[in-house]
mmCIF file of C-alpha atoms in Angstrom:
data_model
loop_
_atom_site.group_PDB
_atom_site.id
_atom_site.type_symbol
_atom_site.label_atom_id
_atom_site.label_comp_id
_atom_site.label_asym_id
_atom_site.label_seq_id
_atom_site.Cartn_x
_atom_site.Cartn_y
_atom_site.Cartn_z
ATOM 1 C CA HIS I 1 22.885 -14.434 5.830
ATOM 2 C CA GLY I 2 19.248 -13.406 5.995
ATOM 3 C CA MET I 3 19.917 -10.905 8.770
ATOM 4 C CA TYR I 4 22.666 -9.267 6.722
ATOM 5 C CA TYR I 5 20.428 -8.999 3.662
ATOM 6 C CA SER I 6 17.470 -7.557 5.547
ATOM 7 C CA ALA I 7 19.701 -5.106 7.431
ATOM 8 C CA GLY I 8 21.432 -4.107 4.193
ATOM 9 C CA ILE I 9 18.159 -3.601 2.334
ATOM 10 C CA SER I 10 16.740 -1.541 5.183
ATOM 11 C CA PHE I 11 19.913 0.551 5.298
ATOM 12 C CA ALA I 12 19.875 1.089 1.528
ATOM 13 C CA LEU I 13 16.209 2.115 1.577
ATOM 14 C CA SER I 14 16.958 4.606 4.351
ATOM 15 C CA LEU I 15 19.756 6.123 2.292
ATOM 16 C CA VAL I 16 17.478 6.385 -0.742
ATOM 17 C CA LEU I 17 14.820 8.031 1.421
ATOM 18 C CA GLY I 18 17.434 10.496 2.688
ATOM 19 C CA ILE I 19 18.438 11.356 -0.865
ATOM 20 C CA ILE I 20 14.805 11.834 -1.904
ATOM 21 C CA ILE I 21 14.156 14.088 1.100
ATOM 22 C CA SER I 22 17.305 16.071 0.350
ATOM 23 C CA ILE I 23 16.349 16.603 -3.284
ATOM 24 C CA ASN I 24 12.684 17.550 -2.824
ATOM 25 C CA PHE I 25 11.463 17.719 0.759
ATOM 26 C CA ASN I 26 8.079 19.217 -0.105
ATOM 27 C CA LYS I 27 7.154 16.413 -2.487
ATOM 28 C CA ALA I 28 8.339 13.751 -0.013
ATOM 29 C CA PHE I 29 6.421 15.470 2.807
ATOM 30 C CA VAL I 30 3.179 15.556 0.809
ATOM 31 C CA PHE I 31 3.639 11.946 -0.376
ATOM 32 C CA PHE I 32 4.188 10.735 3.201
ATOM 33 C CA HIS I 33 1.057 12.485 4.442
ATOM 34 C CA GLU I 34 -1.059 11.233 1.552
ATOM 35 C CA ILE I 35 -0.009 7.672 2.397
ATOM 36 C CA ALA I 36 -0.275 8.037 6.180
ATOM 37 C CA PHE I 37 -3.623 9.835 6.369
ATOM 38 C CA SER I 38 -6.911 9.050 4.659
ATOM 39 C CA ASN I 39 -8.173 12.629 5.012
ATOM 40 C CA ASP I 40 -6.766 16.066 4.261
ATOM 41 C CA LEU I 41 -6.749 17.368 7.836
ATOM 42 C CA TRP I 42 -2.941 17.499 7.733
ATOM 43 C CA LEU I 43 -3.223 20.395 5.268
ATOM 44 C CA LEU I 44 -2.910 23.467 7.460
ATOM 45 C CA ASP I 45 -3.992 27.004 6.643
ATOM 46 C CA PRO I 46 -1.553 29.690 7.867
ATOM 47 C CA ARG I 47 -4.476 32.090 8.355
ATOM 48 C CA THR I 48 -6.295 29.835 10.817
ATOM 49 C CA ASP I 49 -3.888 27.162 12.096
ATOM 50 C CA LEU I 50 -1.454 28.213 14.791
ATOM 51 C CA LEU I 51 0.799 25.160 14.328
ATOM 52 C CA ILE I 52 1.918 26.149 10.842
ATOM 53 C CA ASN I 53 2.879 29.603 12.120
ATOM 54 C CA LEU I 54 4.739 28.289 15.179
ATOM 55 C CA LEU I 55 6.731 25.658 13.277
ATOM 56 C CA PRO I 56 8.326 26.854 10.033
ATOM 57 C CA LEU I 57 9.251 24.579 7.141
ATOM 58 C CA SER I 58 12.858 24.452 8.354
ATOM 59 C CA PHE I 59 11.655 22.745 11.554
ATOM 60 C CA PHE I 60 10.057 19.922 9.578
ATOM 61 C CA ILE I 61 13.111 19.562 7.334
ATOM 62 C CA ASN I 62 15.463 19.443 10.324
ATOM 63 C CA ILE I 63 13.367 17.017 12.353
ATOM 64 C CA SER I 64 12.982 14.704 9.341
ATOM 65 C CA MET I 65 16.705 14.665 8.676
ATOM 66 C CA HIS I 66 17.527 14.144 12.370
ATOM 67 C CA MET I 67 15.098 11.230 12.577
ATOM 68 C CA LEU I 68 16.557 9.685 9.427
ATOM 69 C CA ILE I 69 20.143 10.100 10.664
ATOM 70 C CA LEU I 70 19.220 8.525 14.009
ATOM 71 C CA PHE I 71 17.461 5.657 12.232
ATOM 72 C CA ILE I 72 20.489 5.039 9.986
ATOM 73 C CA ALA I 73 22.834 5.179 13.003
ATOM 74 C CA LEU I 74 20.690 2.605 14.808
ATOM 75 C CA GLN I 75 20.693 0.421 11.699
ATOM 76 C CA LEU I 76 24.490 0.584 11.542
ATOM 77 C CA LEU I 77 24.633 -0.329 15.230
ATOM 78 C CA GLY I 78 22.323 -3.267 14.537
ATOM 79 C CA ILE I 79 24.494 -4.434 11.631
ATOM 80 C CA PHE I 80 27.572 -4.169 13.861
ATOM 81 C CA ILE I 81 25.857 -6.200 16.621
ATOM 82 C CA ILE I 82 24.770 -8.840 14.093
ATOM 83 C CA TYR I 83 28.344 -9.047 12.803
ATOM 84 C CA LYS I 84 29.887 -9.332 16.276
ATOM 85 C CA THR I 85 27.267 -11.816 17.510
ATOM 86 C CA LYS I 86 27.684 -14.039 14.477
ATOM 87 C CA LYS I 87 31.465 -13.827 14.810
ATOM 88 C CA VAL I 88 31.340 -14.875 18.473
ATOM 89 C CA LEU I 89 28.797 -17.660 17.871
ATOM 90 C CA THR I 90 30.683 -19.160 14.904
ATOM 91 C CA SER I 91 34.219 -18.984 16.288
ATOM 92 C CA PRO I 92 35.664 -22.275 17.615
#
């Protein structure tokens, strides 16, 4: 049962993260970077930093959503494998 609970919790947290990103991407983006980095070097200046001009905000939104969708799909695959493995191992 522990595998089901941990997989379910992970899946639910991913869905919540997806909802948060969908509601306010900018706030989620800033929060992620504040947690992930101890400095403010991730703050880019459009006047001096080429990266921010090459990659618009829509790129970051799309890549975040694609990564989240892939992660959720892999979680569902993992839950399916857990279910099938348990079913095979417990059948007479």
